Coordinates of C-alpha atoms in Angstrom, one line a residue:
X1 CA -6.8 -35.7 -0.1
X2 CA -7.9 -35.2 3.6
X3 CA -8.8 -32.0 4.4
X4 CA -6.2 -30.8 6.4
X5 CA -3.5 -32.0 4.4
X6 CA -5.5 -29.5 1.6
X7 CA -5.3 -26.6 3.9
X8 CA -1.9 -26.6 4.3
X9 CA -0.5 -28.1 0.8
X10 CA 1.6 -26.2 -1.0
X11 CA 2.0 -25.1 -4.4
X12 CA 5.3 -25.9 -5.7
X13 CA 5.1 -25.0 -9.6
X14 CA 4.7 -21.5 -11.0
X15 CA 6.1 -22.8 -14.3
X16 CA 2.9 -22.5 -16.5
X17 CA 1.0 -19.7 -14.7
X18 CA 1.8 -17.1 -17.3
X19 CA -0.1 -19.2 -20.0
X20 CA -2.2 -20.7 -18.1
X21 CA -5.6 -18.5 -18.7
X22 CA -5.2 -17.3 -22.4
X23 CA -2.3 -14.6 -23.6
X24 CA 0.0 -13.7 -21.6
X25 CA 0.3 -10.5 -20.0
X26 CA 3.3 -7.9 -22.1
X27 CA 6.7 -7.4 -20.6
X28 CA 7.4 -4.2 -20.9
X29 CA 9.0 -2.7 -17.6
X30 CA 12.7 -2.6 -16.8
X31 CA 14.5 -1.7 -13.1
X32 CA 13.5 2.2 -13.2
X33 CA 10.1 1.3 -14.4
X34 CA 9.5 -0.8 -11.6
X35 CA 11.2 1.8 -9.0
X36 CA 8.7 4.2 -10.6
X37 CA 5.6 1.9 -9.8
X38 CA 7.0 1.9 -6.0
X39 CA 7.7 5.3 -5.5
X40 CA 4.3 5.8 -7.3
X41 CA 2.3 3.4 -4.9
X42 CA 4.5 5.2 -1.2
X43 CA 4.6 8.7 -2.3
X44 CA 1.1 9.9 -1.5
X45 CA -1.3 10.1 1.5
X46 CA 1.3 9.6 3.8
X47 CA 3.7 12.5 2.6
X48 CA 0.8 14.9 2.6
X49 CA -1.7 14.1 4.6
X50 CA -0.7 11.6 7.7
X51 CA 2.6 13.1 8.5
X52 CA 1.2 16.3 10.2
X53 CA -1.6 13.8 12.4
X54 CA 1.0 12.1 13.6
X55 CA 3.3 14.7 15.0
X56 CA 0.3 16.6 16.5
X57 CA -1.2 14.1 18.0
X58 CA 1.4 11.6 18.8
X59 CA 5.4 11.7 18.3
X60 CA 5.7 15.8 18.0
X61 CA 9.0 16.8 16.2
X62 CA 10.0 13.0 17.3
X63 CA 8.1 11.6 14.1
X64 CA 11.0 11.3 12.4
X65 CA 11.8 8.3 14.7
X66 CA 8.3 6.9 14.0
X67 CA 9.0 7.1 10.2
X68 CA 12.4 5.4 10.8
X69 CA 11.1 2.7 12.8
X70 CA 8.7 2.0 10.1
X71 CA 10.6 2.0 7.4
X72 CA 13.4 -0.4 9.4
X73 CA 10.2 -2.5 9.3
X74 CA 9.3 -2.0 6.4
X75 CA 13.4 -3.1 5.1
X76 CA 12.6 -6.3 6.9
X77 CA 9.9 -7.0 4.7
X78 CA 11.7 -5.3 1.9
X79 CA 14.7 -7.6 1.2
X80 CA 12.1 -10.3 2.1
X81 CA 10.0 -9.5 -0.3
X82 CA 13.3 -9.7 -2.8
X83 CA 14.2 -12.6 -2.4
X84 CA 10.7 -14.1 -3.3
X85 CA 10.4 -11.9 -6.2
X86 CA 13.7 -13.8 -8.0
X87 CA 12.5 -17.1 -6.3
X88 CA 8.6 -16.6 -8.0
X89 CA 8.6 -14.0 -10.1
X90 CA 5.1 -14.1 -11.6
X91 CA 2.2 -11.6 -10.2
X92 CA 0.9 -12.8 -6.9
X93 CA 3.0 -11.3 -4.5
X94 CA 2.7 -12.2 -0.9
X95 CA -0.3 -14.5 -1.6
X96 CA 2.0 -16.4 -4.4
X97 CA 5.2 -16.6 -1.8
X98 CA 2.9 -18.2 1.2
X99 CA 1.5 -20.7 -1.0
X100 CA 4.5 -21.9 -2.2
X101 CA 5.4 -22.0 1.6
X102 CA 3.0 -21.7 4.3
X103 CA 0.4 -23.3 2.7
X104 CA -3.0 -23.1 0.8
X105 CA -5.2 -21.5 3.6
X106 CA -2.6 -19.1 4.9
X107 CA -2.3 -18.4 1.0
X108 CA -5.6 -17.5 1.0
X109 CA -5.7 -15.4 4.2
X110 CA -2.9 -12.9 2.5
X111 CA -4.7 -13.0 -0.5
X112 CA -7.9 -11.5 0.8
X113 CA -5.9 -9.2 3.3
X114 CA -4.1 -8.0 0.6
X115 CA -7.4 -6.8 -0.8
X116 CA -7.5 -4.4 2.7
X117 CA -3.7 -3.7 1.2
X118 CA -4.7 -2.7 -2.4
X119 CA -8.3 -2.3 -3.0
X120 CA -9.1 -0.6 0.1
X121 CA -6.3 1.4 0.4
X122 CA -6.7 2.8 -2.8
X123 CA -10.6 4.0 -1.6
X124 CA -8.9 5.5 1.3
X125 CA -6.1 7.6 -0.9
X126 CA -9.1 8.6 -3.5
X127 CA -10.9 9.8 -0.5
X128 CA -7.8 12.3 0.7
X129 CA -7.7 13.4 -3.0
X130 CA -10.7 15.1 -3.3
X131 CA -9.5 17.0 -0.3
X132 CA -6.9 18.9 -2.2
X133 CA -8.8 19.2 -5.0
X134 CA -11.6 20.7 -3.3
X135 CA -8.3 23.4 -2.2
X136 CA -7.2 23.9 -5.2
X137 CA -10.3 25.1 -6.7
X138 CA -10.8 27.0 -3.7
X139 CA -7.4 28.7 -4.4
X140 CA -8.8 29.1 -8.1
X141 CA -12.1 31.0 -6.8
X142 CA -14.3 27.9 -7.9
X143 CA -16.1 25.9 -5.4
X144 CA -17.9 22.4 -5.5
X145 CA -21.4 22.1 -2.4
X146 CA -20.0 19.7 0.0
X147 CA -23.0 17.2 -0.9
X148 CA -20.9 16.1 -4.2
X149 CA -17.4 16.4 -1.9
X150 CA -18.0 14.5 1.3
X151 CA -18.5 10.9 1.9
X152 CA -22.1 10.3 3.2
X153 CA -21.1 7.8 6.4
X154 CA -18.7 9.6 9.1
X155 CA -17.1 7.4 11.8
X156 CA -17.9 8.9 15.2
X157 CA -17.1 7.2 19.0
X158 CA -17.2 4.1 17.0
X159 CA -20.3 4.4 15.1
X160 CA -21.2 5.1 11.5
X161 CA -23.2 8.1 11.3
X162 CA -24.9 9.8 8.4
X163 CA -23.2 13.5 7.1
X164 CA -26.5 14.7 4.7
X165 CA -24.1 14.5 1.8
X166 CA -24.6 12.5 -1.3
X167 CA -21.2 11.2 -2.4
X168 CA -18.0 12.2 -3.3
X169 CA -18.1 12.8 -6.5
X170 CA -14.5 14.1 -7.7
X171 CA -13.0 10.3 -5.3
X172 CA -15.2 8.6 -8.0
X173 CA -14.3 10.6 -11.2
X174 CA -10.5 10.2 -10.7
X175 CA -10.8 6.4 -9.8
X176 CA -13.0 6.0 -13.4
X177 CA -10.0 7.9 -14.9
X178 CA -7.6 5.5 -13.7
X179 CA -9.3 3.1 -14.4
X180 CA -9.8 3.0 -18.1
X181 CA -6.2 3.6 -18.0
X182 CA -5.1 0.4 -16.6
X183 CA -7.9 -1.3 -18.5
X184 CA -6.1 0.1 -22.0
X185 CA -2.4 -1.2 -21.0
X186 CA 0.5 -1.2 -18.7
X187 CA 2.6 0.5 -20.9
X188 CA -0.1 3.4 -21.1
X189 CA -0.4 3.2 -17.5
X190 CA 3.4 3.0 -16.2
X191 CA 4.3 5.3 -18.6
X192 CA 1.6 7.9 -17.0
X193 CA 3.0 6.5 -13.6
X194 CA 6.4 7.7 -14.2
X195 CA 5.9 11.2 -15.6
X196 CA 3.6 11.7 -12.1
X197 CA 6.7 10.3 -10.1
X198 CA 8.8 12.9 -12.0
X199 CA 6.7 16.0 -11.1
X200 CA 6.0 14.6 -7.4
X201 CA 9.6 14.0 -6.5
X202 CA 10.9 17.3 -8.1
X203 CA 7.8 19.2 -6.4
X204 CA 8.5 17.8 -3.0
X205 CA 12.3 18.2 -3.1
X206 CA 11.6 22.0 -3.8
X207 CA 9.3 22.3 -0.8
X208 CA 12.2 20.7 1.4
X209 CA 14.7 23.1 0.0
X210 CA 12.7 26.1 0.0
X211 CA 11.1 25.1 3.4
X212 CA 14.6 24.3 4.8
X213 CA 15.4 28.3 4.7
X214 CA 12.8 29.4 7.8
X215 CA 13.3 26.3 9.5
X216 CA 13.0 27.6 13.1
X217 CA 15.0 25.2 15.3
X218 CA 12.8 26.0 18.6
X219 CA 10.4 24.0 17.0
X220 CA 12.0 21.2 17.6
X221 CA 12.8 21.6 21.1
X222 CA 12.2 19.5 22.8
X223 CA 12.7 17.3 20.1
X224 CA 10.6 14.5 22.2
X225 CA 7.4 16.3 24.1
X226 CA 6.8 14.7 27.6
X227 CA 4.0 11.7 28.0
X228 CA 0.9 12.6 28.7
X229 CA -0.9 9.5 28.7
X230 CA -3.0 7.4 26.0
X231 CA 0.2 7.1 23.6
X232 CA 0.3 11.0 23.2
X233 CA 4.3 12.1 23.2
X234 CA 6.9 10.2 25.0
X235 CA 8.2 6.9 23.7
X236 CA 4.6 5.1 23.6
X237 CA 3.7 8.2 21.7
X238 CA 6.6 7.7 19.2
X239 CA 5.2 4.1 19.1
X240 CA 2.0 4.7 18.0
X241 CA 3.3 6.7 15.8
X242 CA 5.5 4.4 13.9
X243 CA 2.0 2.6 13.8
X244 CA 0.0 5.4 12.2
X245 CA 3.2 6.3 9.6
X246 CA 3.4 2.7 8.3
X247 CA 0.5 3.9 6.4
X248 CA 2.8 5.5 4.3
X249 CA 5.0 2.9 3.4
X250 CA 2.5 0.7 2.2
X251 CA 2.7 0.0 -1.5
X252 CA 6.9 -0.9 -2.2
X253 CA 5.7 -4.3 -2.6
X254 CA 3.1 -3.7 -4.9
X255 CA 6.1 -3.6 -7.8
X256 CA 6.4 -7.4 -7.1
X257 CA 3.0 -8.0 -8.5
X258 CA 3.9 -6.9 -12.1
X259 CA 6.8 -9.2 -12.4
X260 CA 5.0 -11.0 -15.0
X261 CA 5.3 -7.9 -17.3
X262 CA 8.9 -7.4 -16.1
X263 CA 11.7 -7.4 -19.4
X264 CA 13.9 -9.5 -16.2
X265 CA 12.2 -9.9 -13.0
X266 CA 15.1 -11.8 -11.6
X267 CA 17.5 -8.6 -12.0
X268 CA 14.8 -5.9 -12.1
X269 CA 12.6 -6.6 -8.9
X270 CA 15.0 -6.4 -6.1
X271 CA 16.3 -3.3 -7.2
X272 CA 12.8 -1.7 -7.5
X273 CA 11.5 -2.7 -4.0
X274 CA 14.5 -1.9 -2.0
X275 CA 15.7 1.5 -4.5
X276 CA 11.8 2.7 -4.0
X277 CA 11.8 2.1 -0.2
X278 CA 15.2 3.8 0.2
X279 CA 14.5 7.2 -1.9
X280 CA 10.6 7.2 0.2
X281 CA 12.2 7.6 3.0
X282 CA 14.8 10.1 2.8
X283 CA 12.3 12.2 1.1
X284 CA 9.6 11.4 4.4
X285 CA 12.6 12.0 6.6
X286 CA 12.8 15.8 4.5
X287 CA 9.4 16.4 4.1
X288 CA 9.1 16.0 8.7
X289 CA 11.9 17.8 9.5
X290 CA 10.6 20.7 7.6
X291 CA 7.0 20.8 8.4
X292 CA 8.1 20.2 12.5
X293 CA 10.4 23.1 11.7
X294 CA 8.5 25.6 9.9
X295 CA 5.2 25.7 12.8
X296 CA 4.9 24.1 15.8
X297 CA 3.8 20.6 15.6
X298 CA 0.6 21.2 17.2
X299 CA -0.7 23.2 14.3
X300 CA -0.1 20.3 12.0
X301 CA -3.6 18.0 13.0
X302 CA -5.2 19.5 10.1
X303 CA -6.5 17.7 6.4
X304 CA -3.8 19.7 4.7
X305 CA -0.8 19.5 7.1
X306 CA 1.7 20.9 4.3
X307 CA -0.2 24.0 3.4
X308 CA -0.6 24.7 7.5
X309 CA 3.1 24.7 7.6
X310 CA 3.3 26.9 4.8
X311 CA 0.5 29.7 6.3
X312 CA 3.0 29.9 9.1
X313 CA 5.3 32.2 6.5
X314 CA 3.6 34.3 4.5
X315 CA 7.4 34.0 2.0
X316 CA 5.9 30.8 1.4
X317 CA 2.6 31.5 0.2
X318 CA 3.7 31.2 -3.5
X319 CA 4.4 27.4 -2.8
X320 CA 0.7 26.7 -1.9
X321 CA -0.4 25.7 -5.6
X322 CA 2.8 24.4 -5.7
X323 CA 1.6 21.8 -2.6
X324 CA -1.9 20.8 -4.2
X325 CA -0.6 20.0 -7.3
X326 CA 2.1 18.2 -6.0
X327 CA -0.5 16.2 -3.4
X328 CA -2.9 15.6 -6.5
X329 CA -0.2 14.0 -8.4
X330 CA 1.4 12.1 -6.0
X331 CA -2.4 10.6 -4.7
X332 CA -3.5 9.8 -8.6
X333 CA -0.4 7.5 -8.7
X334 CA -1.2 5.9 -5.6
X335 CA -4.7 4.9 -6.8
X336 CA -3.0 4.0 -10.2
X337 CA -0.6 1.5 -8.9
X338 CA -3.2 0.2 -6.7
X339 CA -5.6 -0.3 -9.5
X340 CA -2.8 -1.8 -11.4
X341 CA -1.9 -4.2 -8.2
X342 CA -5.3 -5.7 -7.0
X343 CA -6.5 -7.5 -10.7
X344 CA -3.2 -9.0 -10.8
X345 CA -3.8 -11.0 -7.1
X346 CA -7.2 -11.9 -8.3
X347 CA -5.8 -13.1 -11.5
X348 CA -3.4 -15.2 -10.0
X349 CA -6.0 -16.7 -7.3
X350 CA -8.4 -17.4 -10.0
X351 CA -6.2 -19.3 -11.9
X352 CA -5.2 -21.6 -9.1
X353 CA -9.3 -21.6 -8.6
X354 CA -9.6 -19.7 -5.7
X355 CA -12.0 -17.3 -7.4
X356 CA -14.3 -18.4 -10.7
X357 CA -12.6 -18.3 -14.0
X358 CA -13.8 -15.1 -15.0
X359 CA -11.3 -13.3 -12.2
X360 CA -8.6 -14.8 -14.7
X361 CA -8.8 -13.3 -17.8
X362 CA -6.6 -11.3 -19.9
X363 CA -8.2 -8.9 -22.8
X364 CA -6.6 -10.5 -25.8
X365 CA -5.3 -7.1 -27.5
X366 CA -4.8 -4.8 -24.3
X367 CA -2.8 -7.7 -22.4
X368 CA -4.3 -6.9 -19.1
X369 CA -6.6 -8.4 -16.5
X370 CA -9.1 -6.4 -18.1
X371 CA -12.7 -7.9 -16.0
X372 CA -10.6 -7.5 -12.8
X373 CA -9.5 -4.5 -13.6
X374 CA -13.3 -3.2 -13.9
X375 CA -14.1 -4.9 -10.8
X376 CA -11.8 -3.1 -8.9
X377 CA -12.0 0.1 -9.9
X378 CA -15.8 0.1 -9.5
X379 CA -15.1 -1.7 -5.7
X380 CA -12.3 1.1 -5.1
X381 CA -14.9 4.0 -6.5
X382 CA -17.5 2.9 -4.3
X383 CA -16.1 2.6 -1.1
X384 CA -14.2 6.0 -2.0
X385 CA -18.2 7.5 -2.2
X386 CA -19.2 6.4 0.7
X387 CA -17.0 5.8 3.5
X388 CA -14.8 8.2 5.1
X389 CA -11.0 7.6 5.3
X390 CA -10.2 6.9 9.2
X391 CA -12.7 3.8 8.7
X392 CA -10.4 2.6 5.5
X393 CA -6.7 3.1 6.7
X394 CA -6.4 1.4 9.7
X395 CA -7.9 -1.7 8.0
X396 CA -5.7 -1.0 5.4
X397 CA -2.6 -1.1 7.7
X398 CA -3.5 -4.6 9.5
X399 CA -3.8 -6.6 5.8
X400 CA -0.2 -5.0 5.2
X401 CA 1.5 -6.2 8.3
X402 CA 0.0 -9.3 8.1
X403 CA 1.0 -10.1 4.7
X404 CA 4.7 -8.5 5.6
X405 CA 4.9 -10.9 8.6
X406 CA 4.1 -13.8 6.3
X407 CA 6.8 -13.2 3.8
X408 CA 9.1 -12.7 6.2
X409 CA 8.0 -16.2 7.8
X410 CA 8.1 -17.6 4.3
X411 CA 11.3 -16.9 3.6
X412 CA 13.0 -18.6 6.6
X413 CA 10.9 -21.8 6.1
X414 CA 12.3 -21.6 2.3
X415 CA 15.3 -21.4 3.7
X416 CA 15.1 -25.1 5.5
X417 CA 12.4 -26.7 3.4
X418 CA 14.8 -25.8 0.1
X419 CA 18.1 -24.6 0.7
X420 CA 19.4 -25.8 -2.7
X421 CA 16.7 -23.5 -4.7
X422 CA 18.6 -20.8 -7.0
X423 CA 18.6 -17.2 -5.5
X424 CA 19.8 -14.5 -7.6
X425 CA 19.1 -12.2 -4.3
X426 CA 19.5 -14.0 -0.7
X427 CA 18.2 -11.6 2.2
X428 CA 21.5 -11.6 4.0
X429 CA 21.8 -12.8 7.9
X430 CA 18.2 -14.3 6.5
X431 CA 17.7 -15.9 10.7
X432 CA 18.2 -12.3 12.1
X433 CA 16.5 -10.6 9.1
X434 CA 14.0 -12.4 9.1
X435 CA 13.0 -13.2 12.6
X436 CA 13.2 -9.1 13.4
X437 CA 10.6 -9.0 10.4
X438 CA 8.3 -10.7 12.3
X439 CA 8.8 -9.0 15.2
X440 CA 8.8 -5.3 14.2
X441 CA 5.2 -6.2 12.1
X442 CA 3.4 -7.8 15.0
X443 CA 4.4 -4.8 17.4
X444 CA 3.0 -2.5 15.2
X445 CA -0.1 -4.5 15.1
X446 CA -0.1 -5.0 18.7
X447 CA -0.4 -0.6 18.3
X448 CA -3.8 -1.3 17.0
X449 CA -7.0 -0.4 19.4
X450 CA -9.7 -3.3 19.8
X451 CA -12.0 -2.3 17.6
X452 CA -9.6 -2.3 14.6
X453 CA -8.9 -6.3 15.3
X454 CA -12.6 -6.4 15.5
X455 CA -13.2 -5.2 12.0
X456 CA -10.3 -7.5 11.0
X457 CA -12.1 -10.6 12.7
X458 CA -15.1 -9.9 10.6
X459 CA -13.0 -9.6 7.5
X460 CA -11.1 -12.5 8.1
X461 CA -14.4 -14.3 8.9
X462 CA -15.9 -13.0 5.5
X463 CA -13.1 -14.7 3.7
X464 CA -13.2 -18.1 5.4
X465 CA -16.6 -18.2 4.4
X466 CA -15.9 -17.4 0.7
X467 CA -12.9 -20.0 0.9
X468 CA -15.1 -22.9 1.9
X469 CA -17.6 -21.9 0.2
X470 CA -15.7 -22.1 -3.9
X471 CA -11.9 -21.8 -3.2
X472 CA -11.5 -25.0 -1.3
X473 CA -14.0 -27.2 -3.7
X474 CA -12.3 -25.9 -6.7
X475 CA -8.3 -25.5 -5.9
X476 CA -6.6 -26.8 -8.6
X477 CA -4.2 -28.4 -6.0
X478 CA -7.1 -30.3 -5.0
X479 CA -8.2 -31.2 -8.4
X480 CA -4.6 -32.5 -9.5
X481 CA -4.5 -35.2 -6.7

C-alpha cells in the first residue's frame, strides 16, 4: 500500500470491533440514560461560570443571541452527529465517523483533537470546581490556604507565570473520585450521572423561577450595548460571544461514544444527542435572561457570576447554598462524562492500532476500559493541578469545532460515496444541513485570537509526530493489505 493511498483509506467495517480486544463492554443504557450522560457532560462550567464573562465582557444582555447562535451550531453538528450514531454505532464518535469517511489521517487528527474535547476539557471543569467549593466552605465558616486551592502556573499577556501555590488539591481529589467510579462500571457511573442531572436541573430551574420575580427589565436596555471596539458589545461583540459560549455546549456528543453499552443505539442515540441539546439550551436561554436581569451585566465578570446576581437582592440570599451546590453537582458530572468519554476513543484507536494494545483493554469483571480509564483520570488530575483554566478552554473549544466540522463533512460525503446504506435517522435537507455545519463551526474558529491557533499548531504537530511514529506502522488497515 503506497503511502498516500494509507493516509486516506478508509475503514469500512465496524462489524467485529466490539469483540475484538477481549469481553465486550455491558449494554446497559436506554434513551433517558443516554439524555442523562448529555445533559450531564453540557450542564456545567458554562451555566455557572462562562455565562456571566460573556455578557460583561462581550454581548451584554445580547448573550442570549450568542447562546442561540451556538447552539444553532451546535444543531448542525447535532443531527449530524445522529445520523452517524445509527450508521456506526460503536464507541469512537467523531474519530470512528471520519475514518469510515474522510480517511485514516483525518481519523486521526479528530482523534487526538478530541482529546482537547474530553481530556482537557474535563481539567478545565475540575479547575472551576474547586472554585465553588472553595465558596461553599467559605459560606460554612471553613477555609482551605490558597497554596492547596490555586493552580501553580497563571497565564498572563501570553506567558506562563508562576502563582507561589502548590497545587490544587480539591481539582485532583474530585477527579480521583470520579475516577474509581468509572473504573468500577458504567452502570455505577451513569446511574451516579443521573441522580446529579436530577438535582442540577431541579436546582437551576428554581433559580430561574425564583430569579424571574426581581427581574428588573432596565437591565436589559439596551438589550444590545454599542461597539466599542476589540469585539466588546455590538454585533462583533455578540460574535465573539457565540465563540466563548460554545464552551458550554461542548459535551452532547459525548453520548455517542457509549453506544457500545447502549440496550439499542440505533433508536436510543439520536434521541439522546438532539433531546440533551434541546433541554441545555432552554435552560441556558433561562439561566441569561435572569442573571442580565437581576444586576447589570457589568457586575457579572466575576468566578461566581450566579452568586453576583444573587448579592444584587439581599431576598435572594437564601439561594446562595442553593447555587454552590447546584454548581458542584453540575461540574462533578461534567468531569464524570468526560472521564467516561476519553477511554472509550483511545479504546477504539488502539484497536484499529493507532495506539499500543494496552489502550485497548477491557477489565474482564467491571466491563470497562479500565487502563484507559486510569490514564485519563491521572492526565485529567494533573493538568487540573497545574494549569489554570483560560489556558485549557479555549484549546478545548478548537478540538470541538474541529471535530463538529468533520462530522458534518462526513456525513455529506456518506451521502454520495453510499447513498444505499440503511439510516434509521437521515439529517434532513442533509446539503443545506450540512454545508451550514461547516460554516457556522469554521466562523467560530475564525473568533479565535492567534495565539490559540498557535497552541493548536503545536498540538496538531505533537500528534503527527506520534502518528508516524506507531499509528501509521501499525494500522491494522495497513496490516490487512
Amino acid at each position: 500500500m503506497s503511502m498516500l493511498h494509507q493516509l486516506f483509506a478508509r475503514k469500512t467495517s465496524f462489524d467485529n470491533d466490539d469483540h475484538a480486544q477481549g469481553p465486550a463492554l455491558r449494554r446497559t443504557l436506554g434513551p433517558w440514560g443516554i439524555t442523562a450522560l448529555g445533559i450531564g457532560s453540557v450542564i456545567g462550567t458554562g451555566i455557572f461560570v462562562v455565562t456571566g464573562t460573556a455578557a460583561a465582557e462581550y454581548a451584554g444582555p445580547a448573550v442570549l443571541i450568542s447562546f442561540i447562535l451556538a447552539a444553532i451550531c451546535s444543531g448542525f453538528s447535532a443531527l449530524c452527529y445522529a445520523e452517524f450514531a445509527t450508521l456506526i454505532p460503536i464507541s469512537g464518535s467523531s474519530y470512528s465517523y471520519a475514518y469510515a469517511t474522510l480517511g485514516e489521517v483525518v481519523a486521526w487528527f479528530i482523534g487526538w483533537n478530541m482529546v482537547l474535547e474530553y481530556g482537557i476539557s474535563a481539567s478545565a471543569v475540575a479547575t472551576s470546581w474547586t472554585g465553588y467549593f472553595t465558596s461553599l466552605l467559605d459560606t460554612l465558616g471553613m477555609h482551605l490556604p490558597k497554596a492547596l486551592t490555586m493552580a501553580p502556573l497563571a497565564f498572563t499577556d501570553g506567558h506562563l507565570v508562576g502563582t507561589g501555590a502548590l497545587l490544587n488539591l480539591p481539582a485532583v481529589a474530585i477527579v480521583a473520585a470520579l475516577t474509581w467510579l468509572c473504573y468500577v462500571g458504567i452502570r455505577e457511573s451513569s446511574g451516579l450521572n443521573a441522580l446529579m442531572v436530577v438535582l442540577k436541573v431541579g436546582l437551576i430551574v428554581v433559580i430561574i423561577i425564583a430569579g424571574a420575580r426581581y427581574v428588573n427589565v432596565d437591565n436589559w436596555h439596551p438589550f444590545i450595548p454599542a461597539h466599542q471596539g476589540n469585539d466588546k458589545y455590538g454585533w462583533s461583540g455578540i460574535f465573539r460571544a457565540a465563540a466563548m459560549v460554545f464552551f458550554a455546549y461542548i459535551g452532547f456528543e459525548a453520548t455517542s461514544t457509549a453506544a457500545q453499552e447502549c440496550k439499542n443505539p440505533q433508536r436510543d442515540l439520536p434521541f439522546g444527542i438532539l433531546v440533551s441539546l434541546i433541554l441545555c439550551t432552554l435552560l441556558y436561554l433561562g439561566m441569561a435572561a435572569v442573571m442580565t436581569g437581576l444586576v447589570p451585566y457589568s457586575m457579572l465578570d466575576v468566578a461566581d457570576p450566579v452568586v453576583a446576581a444573587l448579592r444584587g437582592h439581599p431576598e435572594l440570599t437564601w439561594l446562595r447554598p442553593l447555587v454552590e451546590v447546584g454548581a458542584l453537582i453540575g461540574l462533578s458530572s461534567v468531569i464524570l462524562v468526560m472521564i467516561i468519554a476519553q477511554p472509550r476513543i483511545f479504546m477504539i484507536m488502539a484497536r484499529d492500532g493507532m495506539l499500543p494494545k494496552v489502550f485497548a483493554k477491557v477489565h474482564p469483571r467491571h466491563r470497562t476500559p479500565h487502563i484507559n480509564t486510569l490514564i485519563t483520570g491521572f492526565g485529567i488530575a494533573v493538568l487540573a493541578a497545574v494549569f489554570p483554566l483560560d489556558l485549557l478552554a479555549d484549546l478545548t473549544s478548537m478540538g470541538t469545532l474541529i471535530a463538529f466540522t468533520a462530522v458534518c463533512a462526513g456525513v455529506l460525503v456518506l451521502r454520495y460515496t453510499q447513498p444505499d446504506l440503511k439510516r434509521t435517522f437521515r439529517v434532513p435537507w442533509a446539503p443545506v444541513i450540512c454545508v451550514a455545519g461547516v460554516l457556522s463551526c469554521a466562523f467560530l474558529l475564525s473568533q479565535m485570537n492567534w495565539f490559540n491557533w498557535m497552541l493548536m499548531l503545536v498540538w496538531t504537530v505533537l500528534g503527527l509526530a506520534i502518528y508516524f511514529g506507531f499509528g501509521y506502522r501499525h494500522s491494522r488497515l495497513r496490516s490487512n493489505q
